XYZ file of C-alpha atoms in Angstrom:
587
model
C -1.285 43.192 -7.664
C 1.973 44.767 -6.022
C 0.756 43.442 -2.767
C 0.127 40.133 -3.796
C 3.690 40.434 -5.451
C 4.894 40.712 -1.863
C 2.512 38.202 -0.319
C 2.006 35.860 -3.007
C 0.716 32.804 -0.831
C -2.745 32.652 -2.100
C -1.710 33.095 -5.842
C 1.054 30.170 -5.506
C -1.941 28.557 -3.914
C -4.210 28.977 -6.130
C -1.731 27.171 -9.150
C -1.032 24.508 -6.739
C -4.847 24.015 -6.847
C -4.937 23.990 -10.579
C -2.198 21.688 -11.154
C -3.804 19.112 -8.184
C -7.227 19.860 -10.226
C -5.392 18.621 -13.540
C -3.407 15.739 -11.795
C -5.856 14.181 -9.506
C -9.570 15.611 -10.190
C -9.342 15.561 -14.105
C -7.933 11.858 -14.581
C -10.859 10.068 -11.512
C -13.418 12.135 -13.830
C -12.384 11.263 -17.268
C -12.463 7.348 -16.146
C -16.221 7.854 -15.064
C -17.104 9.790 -18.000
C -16.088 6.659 -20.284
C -18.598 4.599 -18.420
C -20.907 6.837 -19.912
C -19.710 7.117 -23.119
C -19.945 5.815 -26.397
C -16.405 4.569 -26.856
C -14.286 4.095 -30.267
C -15.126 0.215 -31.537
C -18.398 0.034 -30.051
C -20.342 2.686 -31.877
C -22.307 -0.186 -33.772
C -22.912 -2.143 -31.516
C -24.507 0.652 -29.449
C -25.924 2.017 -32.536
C -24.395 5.954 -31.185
C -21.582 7.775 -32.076
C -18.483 8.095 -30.455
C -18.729 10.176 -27.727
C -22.135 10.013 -27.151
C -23.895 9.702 -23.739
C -24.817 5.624 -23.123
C -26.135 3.570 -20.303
C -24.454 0.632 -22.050
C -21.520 -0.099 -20.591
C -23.393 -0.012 -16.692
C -26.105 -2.763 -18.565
C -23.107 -4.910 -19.663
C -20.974 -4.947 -16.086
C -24.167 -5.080 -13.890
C -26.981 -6.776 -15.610
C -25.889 -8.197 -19.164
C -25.108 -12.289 -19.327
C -21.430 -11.656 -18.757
C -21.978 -9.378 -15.772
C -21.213 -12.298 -13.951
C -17.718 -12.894 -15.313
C -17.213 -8.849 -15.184
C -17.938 -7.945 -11.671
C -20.750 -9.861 -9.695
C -18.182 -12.672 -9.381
C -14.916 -10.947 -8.933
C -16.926 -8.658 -6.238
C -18.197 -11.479 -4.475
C -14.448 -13.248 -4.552
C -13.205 -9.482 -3.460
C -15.623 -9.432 -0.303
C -14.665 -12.909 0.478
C -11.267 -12.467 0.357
C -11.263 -9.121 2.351
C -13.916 -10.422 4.962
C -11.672 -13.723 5.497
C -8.580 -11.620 5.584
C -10.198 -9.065 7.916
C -11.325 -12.198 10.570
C -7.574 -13.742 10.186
C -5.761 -10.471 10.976
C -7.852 -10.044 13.823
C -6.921 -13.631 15.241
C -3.292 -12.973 14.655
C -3.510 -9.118 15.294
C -5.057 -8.777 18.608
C -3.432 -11.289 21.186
C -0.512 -9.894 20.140
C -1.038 -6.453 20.365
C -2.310 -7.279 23.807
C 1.047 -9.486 24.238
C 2.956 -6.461 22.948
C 1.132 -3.650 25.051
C -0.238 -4.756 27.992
C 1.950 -7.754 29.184
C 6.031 -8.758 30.149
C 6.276 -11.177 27.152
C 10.360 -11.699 26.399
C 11.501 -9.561 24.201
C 8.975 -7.835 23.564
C 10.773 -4.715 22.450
C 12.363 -6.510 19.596
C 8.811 -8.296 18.281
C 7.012 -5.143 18.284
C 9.185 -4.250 15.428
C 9.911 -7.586 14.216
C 6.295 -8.533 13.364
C 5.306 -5.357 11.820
C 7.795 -5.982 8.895
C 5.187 -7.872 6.871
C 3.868 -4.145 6.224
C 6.868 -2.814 5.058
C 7.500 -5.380 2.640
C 5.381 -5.750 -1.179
C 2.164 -8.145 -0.510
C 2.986 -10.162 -3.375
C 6.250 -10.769 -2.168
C 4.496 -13.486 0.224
C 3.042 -14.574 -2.579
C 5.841 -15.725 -4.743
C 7.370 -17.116 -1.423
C 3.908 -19.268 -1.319
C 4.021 -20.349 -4.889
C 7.725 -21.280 -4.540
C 6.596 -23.974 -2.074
C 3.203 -24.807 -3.065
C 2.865 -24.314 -6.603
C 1.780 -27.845 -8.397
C 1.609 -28.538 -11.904
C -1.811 -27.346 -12.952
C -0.706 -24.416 -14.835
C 2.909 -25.870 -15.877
C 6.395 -23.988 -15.465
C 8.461 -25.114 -12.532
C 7.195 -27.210 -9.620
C 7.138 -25.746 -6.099
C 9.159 -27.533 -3.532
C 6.362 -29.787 -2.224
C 6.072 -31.162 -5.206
C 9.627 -31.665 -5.909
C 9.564 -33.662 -2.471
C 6.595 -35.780 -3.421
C 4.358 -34.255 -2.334
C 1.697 -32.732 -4.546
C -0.498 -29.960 -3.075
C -4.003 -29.909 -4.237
C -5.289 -26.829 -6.405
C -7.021 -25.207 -3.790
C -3.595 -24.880 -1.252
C -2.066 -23.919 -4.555
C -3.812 -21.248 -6.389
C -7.158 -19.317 -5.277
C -8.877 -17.847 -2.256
C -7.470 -20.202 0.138
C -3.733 -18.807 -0.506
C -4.338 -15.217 -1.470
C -6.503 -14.712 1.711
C -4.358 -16.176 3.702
C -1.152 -13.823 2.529
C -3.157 -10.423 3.010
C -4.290 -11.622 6.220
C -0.639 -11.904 7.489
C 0.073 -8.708 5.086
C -2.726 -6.771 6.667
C -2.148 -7.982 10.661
C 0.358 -5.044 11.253
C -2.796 -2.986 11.015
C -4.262 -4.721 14.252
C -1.110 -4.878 16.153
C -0.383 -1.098 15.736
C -3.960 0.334 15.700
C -5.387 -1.835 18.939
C -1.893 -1.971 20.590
C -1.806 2.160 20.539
C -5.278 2.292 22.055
C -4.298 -0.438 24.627
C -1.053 1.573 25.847
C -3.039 4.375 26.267
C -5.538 2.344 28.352
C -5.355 2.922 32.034
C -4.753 0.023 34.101
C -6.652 0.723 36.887
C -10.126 0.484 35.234
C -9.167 -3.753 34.601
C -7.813 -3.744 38.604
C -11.252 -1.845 39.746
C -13.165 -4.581 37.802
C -10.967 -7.313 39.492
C -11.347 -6.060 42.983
C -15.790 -6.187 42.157
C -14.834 -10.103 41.537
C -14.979 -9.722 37.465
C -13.871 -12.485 35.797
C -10.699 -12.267 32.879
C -13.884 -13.192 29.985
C -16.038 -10.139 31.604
C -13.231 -7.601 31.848
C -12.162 -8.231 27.985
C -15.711 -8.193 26.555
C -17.569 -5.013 29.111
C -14.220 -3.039 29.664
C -11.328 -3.414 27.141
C -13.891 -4.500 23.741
C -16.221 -1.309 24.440
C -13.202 0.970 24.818
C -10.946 -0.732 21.480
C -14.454 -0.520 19.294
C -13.087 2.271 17.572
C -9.693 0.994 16.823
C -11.008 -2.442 15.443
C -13.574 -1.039 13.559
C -11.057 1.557 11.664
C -8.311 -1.372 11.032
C -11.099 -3.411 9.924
C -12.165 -0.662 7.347
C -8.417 0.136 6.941
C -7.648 -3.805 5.932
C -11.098 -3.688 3.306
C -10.021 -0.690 1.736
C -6.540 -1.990 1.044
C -8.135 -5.507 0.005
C -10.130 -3.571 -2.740
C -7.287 -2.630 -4.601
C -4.439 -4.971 -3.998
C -3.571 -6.534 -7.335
C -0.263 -8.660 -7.096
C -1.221 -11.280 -5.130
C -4.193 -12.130 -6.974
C -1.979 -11.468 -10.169
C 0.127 -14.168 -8.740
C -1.925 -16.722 -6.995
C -5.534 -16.026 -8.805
C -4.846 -15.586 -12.566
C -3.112 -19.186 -13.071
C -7.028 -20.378 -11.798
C -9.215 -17.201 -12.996
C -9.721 -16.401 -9.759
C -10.564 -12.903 -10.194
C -11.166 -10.197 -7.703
C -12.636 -6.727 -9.095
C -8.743 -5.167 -9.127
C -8.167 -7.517 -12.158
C -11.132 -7.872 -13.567
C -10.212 -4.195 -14.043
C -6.598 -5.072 -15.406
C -8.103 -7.762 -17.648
C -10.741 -5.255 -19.487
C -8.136 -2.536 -20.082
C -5.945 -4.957 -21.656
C -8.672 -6.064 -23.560
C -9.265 -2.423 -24.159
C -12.617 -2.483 -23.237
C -12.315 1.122 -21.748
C -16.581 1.892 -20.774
C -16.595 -1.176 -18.866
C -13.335 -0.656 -17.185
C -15.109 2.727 -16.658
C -17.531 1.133 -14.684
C -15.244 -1.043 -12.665
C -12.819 1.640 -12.048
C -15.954 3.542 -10.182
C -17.158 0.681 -8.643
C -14.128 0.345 -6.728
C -13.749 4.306 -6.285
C -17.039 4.102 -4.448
C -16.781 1.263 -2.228
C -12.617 2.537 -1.116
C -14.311 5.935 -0.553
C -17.102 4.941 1.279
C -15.051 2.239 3.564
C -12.158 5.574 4.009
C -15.404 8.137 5.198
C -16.430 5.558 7.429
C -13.472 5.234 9.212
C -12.822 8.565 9.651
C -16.528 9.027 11.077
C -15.274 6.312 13.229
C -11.998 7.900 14.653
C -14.832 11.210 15.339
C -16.772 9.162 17.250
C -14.045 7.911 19.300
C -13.744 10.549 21.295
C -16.942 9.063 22.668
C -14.725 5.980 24.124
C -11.776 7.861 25.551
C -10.721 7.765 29.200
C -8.906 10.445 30.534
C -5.664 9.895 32.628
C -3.684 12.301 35.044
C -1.093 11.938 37.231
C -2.953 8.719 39.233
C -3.386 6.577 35.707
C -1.420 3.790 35.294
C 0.203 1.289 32.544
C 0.798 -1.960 34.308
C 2.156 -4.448 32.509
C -0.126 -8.112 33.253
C 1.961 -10.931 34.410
C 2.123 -13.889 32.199
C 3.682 -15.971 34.745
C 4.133 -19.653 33.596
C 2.333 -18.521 30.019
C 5.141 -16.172 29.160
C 7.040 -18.521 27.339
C 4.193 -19.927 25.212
C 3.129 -16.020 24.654
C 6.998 -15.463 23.380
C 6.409 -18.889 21.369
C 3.144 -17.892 20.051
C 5.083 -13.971 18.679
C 8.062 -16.178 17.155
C 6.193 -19.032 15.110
C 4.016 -16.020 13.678
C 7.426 -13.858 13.135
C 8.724 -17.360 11.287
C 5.768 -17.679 9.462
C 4.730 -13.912 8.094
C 8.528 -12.944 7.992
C 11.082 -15.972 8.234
C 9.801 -18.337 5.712
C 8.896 -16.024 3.106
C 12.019 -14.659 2.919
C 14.406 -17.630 3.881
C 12.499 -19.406 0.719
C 12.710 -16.699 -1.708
C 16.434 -16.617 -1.024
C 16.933 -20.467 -1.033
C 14.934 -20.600 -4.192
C 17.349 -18.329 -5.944
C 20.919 -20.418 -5.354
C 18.971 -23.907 -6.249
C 19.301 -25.578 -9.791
C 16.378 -28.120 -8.503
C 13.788 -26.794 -6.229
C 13.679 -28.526 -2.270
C 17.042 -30.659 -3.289
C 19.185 -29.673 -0.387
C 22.406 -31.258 -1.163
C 25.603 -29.129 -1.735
C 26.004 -29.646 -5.579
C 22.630 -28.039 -6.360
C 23.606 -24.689 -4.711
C 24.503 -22.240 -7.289
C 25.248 -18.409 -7.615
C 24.056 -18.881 -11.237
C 20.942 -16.734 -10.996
C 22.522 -13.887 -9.842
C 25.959 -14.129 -11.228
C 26.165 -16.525 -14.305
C 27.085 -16.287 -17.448
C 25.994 -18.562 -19.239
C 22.315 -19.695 -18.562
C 20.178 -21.981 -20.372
C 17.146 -19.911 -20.312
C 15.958 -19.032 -23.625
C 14.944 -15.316 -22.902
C 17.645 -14.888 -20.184
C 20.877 -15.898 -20.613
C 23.025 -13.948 -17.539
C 22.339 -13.883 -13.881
C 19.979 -11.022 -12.604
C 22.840 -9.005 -11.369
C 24.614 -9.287 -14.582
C 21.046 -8.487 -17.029
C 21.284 -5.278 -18.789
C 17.322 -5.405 -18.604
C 16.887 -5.467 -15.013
C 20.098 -2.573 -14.465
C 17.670 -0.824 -17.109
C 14.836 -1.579 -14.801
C 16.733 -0.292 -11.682
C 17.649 3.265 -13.331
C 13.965 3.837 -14.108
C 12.405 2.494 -11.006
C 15.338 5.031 -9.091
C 14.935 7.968 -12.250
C 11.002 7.758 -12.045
C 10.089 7.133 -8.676
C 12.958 9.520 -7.407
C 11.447 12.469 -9.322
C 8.090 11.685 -8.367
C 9.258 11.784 -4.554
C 11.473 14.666 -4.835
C 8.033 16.362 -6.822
C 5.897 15.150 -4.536
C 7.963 16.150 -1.053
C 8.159 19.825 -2.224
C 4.771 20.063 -3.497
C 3.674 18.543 -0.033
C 5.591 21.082 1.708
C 4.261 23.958 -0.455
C 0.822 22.319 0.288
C 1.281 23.047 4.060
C 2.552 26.455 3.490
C -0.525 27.727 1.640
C -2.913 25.403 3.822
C -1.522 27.122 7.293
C -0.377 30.622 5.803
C -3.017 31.778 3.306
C -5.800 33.650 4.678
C -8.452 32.573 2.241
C -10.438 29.537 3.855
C -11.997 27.736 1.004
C -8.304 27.337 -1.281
C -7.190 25.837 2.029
C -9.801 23.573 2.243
C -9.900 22.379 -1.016
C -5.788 21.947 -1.264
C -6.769 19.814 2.147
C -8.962 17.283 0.388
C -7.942 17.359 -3.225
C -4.488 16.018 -2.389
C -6.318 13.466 0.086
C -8.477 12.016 -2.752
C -5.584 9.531 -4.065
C -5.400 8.228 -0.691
C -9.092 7.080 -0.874
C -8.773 5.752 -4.679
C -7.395 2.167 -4.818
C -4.140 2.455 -7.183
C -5.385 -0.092 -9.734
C -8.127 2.729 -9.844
C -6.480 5.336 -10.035
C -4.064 3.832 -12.510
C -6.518 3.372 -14.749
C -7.854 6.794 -14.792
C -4.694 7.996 -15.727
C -4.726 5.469 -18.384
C -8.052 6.799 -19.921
C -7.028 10.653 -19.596
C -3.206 10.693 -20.907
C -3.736 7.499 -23.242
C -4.768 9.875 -26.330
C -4.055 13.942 -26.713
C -5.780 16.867 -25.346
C -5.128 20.004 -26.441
C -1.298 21.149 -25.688
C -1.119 18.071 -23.628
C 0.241 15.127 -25.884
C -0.739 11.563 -25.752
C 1.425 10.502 -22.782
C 1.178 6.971 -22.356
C 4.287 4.490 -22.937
C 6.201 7.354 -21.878
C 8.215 8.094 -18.448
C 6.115 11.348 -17.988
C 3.037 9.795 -17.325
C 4.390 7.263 -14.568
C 6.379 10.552 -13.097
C 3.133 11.939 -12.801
C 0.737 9.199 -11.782
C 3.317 8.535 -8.876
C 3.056 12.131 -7.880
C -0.331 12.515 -7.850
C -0.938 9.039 -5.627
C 1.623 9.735 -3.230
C 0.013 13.571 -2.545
C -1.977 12.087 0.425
C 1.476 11.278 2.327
C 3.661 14.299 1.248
C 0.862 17.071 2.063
C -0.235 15.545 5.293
C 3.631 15.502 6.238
C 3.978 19.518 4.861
C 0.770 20.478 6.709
C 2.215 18.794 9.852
C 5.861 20.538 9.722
C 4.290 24.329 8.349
C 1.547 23.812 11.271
C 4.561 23.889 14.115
C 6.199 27.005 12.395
C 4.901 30.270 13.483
C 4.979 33.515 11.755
C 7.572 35.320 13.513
C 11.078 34.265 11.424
C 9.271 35.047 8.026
C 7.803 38.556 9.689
C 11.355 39.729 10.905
C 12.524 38.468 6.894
C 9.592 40.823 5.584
C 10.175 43.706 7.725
C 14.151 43.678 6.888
C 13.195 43.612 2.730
C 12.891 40.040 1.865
C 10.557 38.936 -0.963
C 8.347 35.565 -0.348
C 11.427 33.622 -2.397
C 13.943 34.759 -0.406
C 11.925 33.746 2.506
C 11.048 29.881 1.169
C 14.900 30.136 0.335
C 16.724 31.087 3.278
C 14.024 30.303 6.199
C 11.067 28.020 5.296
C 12.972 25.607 3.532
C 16.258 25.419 5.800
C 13.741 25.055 8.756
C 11.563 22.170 7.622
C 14.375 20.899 5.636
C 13.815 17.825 8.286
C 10.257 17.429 7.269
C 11.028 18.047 3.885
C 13.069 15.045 3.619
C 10.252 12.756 5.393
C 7.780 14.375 2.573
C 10.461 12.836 -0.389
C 11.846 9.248 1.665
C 8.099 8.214 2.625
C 6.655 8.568 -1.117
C 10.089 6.791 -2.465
C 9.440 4.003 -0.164
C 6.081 3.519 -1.215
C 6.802 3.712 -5.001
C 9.311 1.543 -5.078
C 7.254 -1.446 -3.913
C 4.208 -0.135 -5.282
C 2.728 -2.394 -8.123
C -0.885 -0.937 -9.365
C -0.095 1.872 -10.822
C 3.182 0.618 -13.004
C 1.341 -2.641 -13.935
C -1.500 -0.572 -15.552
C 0.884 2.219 -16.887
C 4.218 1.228 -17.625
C 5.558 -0.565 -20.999
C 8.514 -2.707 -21.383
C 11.322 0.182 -22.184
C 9.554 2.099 -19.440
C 10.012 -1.277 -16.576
C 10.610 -0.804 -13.257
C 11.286 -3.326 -11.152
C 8.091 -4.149 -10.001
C 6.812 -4.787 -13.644
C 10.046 -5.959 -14.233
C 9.582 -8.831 -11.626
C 5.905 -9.322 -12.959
C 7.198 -10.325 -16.441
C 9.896 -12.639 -15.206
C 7.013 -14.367 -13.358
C 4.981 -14.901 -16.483
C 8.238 -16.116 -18.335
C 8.442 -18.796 -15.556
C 11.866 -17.329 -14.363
C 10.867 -18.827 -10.891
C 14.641 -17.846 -9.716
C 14.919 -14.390 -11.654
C 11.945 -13.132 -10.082
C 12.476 -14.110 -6.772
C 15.753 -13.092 -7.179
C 14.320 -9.336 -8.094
C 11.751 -9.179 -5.718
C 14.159 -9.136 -2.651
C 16.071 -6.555 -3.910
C 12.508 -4.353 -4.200
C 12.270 -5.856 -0.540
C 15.491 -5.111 0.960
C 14.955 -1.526 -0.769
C 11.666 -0.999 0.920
C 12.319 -2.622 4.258
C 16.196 -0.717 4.936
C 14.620 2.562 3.218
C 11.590 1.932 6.411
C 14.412 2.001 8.577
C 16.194 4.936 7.499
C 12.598 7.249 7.361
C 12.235 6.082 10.831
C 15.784 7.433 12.031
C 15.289 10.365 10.112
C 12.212 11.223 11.369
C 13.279 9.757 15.186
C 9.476 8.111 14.965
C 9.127 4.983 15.480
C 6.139 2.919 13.488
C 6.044 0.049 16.058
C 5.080 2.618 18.798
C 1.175 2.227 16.423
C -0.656 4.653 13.610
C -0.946 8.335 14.701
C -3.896 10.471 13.490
């Protein structure tokens, strides 16, 4: 005991491990469990009592008459969607990553930041630009700007697969362009001049040379873009619902709010199991190639391919997709929000109304966004939650890497590895609803949590674990020994240490472990959507409920602000951090 008073790594470890255990273990097993469980309203019809072990709920979503509407046809919409969005990104993604990597394309400094902004901004941000200027009358509310033109878009350009797949393609194409353009960088030259000199054609280099060596990297961003797919919720929230259009992510949200928890149970696992399995394969994948690397030395070489009189269709080709993925989106959303009439360009229809006025004729709204008490009240809780959550989940990272790199029992290291890696494979709609069906009622000490701040403090937490411990793993893993030994040998307890030399060290890394988990939180959707409660909005939800108002122009109007937040706070990470996410996706 007195030594492990003076060298109390592996206890502190060991709580860290019970508190992940509680916050990240205990809710993904108490949303399985209720797919085998008798659950309170269905005891008759299952003839059981509550609690009891059943097999029901996996009859109903897999083989029952309304499997169908449950999960065989929001997971065939899912694969479609993912598969479509997966061959899309890969038609945008990969000329330019070879544009941006391997050729002289103008300015191609400033696209190779400029198109990878899609990823830093909220998916279904695209998809309220979309619905601004597509939306028809189908489902009433507000016509889109087509429309107000004349010209009426037909329900499939509207609402549906066509739309949503489209959006995460563009969404997801920053995968391609940073994954394949880092492997192409580090791809020596010489090996496509070699082939040239042996008289190999352009179409023979690209498919024997450069496809065997990117395998790897397309194959990861493939699984990367399916996993995301699985769980991305707000622009099928947006573009699907209006035309029940479900994919398996709200199929889930739909049975929770029609609190039927076992098969919501089932759903939640079903989507576990295929993010987990898609996640495992890619990292077998990044194992394997090792196979496909070349090794350079001194005599490799990075030549940039001439484009000649194709350089400025190449620099055409980067801007129209920059204007489309980036400029339209944005330039609409912000055009939508000082119009009375939607498309009327003329100066008497510009207004500052929706963000400054005073006097709207709205029945639920009658100030401009900047002036609504409800979305200020929105603001301090998406700032007072998700700021805890990141400041909680930066030092627990950091403490994380401490105990991983410092404590000299193996197995508490391992297990602190993957534990606070498991959120990362989890899809948040997932995830959210296993915190849902663990903190909805009370166990124990541990009071019933939900409609409450606490449980969104620590759902947040818990999902953004995978970012902050990889980050405190990294920093304690370039920090040897030595500074804490000389502290020990002069008297200093392990406090004192984290205190005056850990923390002031990695104070640097630190602040990467608390900005990268605020940026994500603040334009994450899933987990508020399934967890938060009007007094308890955040912006996100915030937005979501102007959108099912109709508030075409609040929304929007809310939805940059959660985008300027999350691009600007991007920006400042990277400075912090003097990284730069255009230079591709380390390990």
């Amino acid at each position: 005991m007195k030594l492990t008073m003076r060298e109390p790594t592996t206890a502190v470890g060991f709580v860290v491990a019970i508190i992940f255990a509680y916050l990240i273990l205990l809710p993904v097993l108490s949303i399985l469990l209720d797919a085998v469980k008798v659950q309170l309203g269905d005891a008759r019809r299952i003839g059981g009592e509550v609690g009891d072990g059943t097999l029901y709920y996996l009859h109903r979503t897999f083989l029952s008459p309304v499997a169908q509407n449950f999960f065989w046809g929001p997971l065939k919409n899912t694969l479609s969607v993912a598969l479509g969005a997966i061959l899309l990104s890969f038609l945008i993604g990969t000329p330019l990553a070879w544009l941006l990597s391997r050729t002289d394309m103008f300015a191609r400094r400033w696209f190779a930041t400029a198109l990878i902004v899609p990823y830093m901004l909220p998916s279904w941000t695209f998809a309220l630009a979309w619905t601004t200027l597509f939306k028809n009358r189908t489902v009433g509310g507000q016509q889109g700007w087509l429309e107000a033109m004349g010209m009426t878009p037909p329900d499939w350009m509207s609402y549906g697969q066509f739309p949503i797949t489209i959006i995460l393609s563009l969404h997801y194409a920053p995968f391609i362009i940073l994954l394949l353009g880092n492997g192409l960088r580090r791809l020596d030259s010489q090996l496509e001049d070699s082939a040239r000199i042996l008289g190999a054609t352009r179409g023979q280099i690209a498919v024997q040379i450069l496809l065997p060596l990117m395998r790897p990297a397309l194959f990861s961003a493939a699984l990367l873009i399916f996993a995301k797919c699985l769980g991305d919720f707000g622009v099928t929230y947006v573009l699907g619902l209006p035309v029940q259009f479900d994919v398996l992510a709200t199929s889930l949200y739909r049975s929770i709010g029609s609190r039927q928890t076992g098969v919501a149970g089932v759903l939640a696992g079903s989507i576990m199991a295929m993010g987990i399995v898609a996640l495992l394969i890619d990292a077998y994948v990044v194992r394997e190639a090792r196979r496909f690397v070349t090794v350079g030395s001194k005599g490799s070489m990075d030549r940039k391919s001439q484009l000649k009189k194709w350089r400025i269709p190449a620099t055409g080709f980067a801007a129209v997709i920059f204007i489309i993925s980036v400029g339209l989106p944005v330039l609409t959303l912000t055009l939508s929000t000082i119009m009375f009439v939607p498309a009327k360009f003329t100066l008497d229809n510009f207004t500052l109304q929706y963000w400054i006025g005073t006097d709207l004729e709205t029945v639920a709204m009658r100030t401009g966004i900047l002036l609504a008490p409800d979305m200020w009240s929105a603001a301090w809780n998406t700032l007072r939650i998700v700021g805890t959550a990141a400041v909680s989940a930066g030092f627990l990272g950091l403490l994380v890497g401490y105990v991983v790199v410092r404590t000299p029992f193996r197995p508490l290291s391992t297990f602190l590895r993957h534990v606070t890696f498991l959120p990362y494979l989890v899809p948040g709609i997932a995830f959210a609803a296993a915190y849902l069906s663990l903190f909805a009622v009370s166990h124990g000490p541990v009071p019933a949590l939900y409609g409450t701040t606490a449980i969104l403090i620590l759902a947040l937490t818990a999902d953004q674990m995978p970012y902050a411990s990889r980050a405190g793993i990294s920093a304690m893993m370039q920090l040897g020994k030595e500074p804490e030994e000389a502290a020990q040998v002069a008297g200093a307890g392990w406090v004192r240490r984290m205190r005056s030399i850990v923390i002031p060290i990695q104070k640097r890394s630190l602040v990467t472990g608390v900005l990268l988990p605020f940026i994500s939180g603040i334009k994450g959707l899933s987990l508020f959507v399934m967890l938060a409660v009007p007094s308890t909005d955040v912006l996100t939800t915030y937005s979501l409920r102007l959108i099912d108002y109709n508030y075409t122009q609040a929304a929007n109007a809310v939805v940059l602000i959660i985008a300027a937040v999350a691009y600007f706070g991007t920006l400042l990470a990277q400075r912090l951090t003097n990284t730069n996410l255009a230079e591709g996706l380390g390990g």
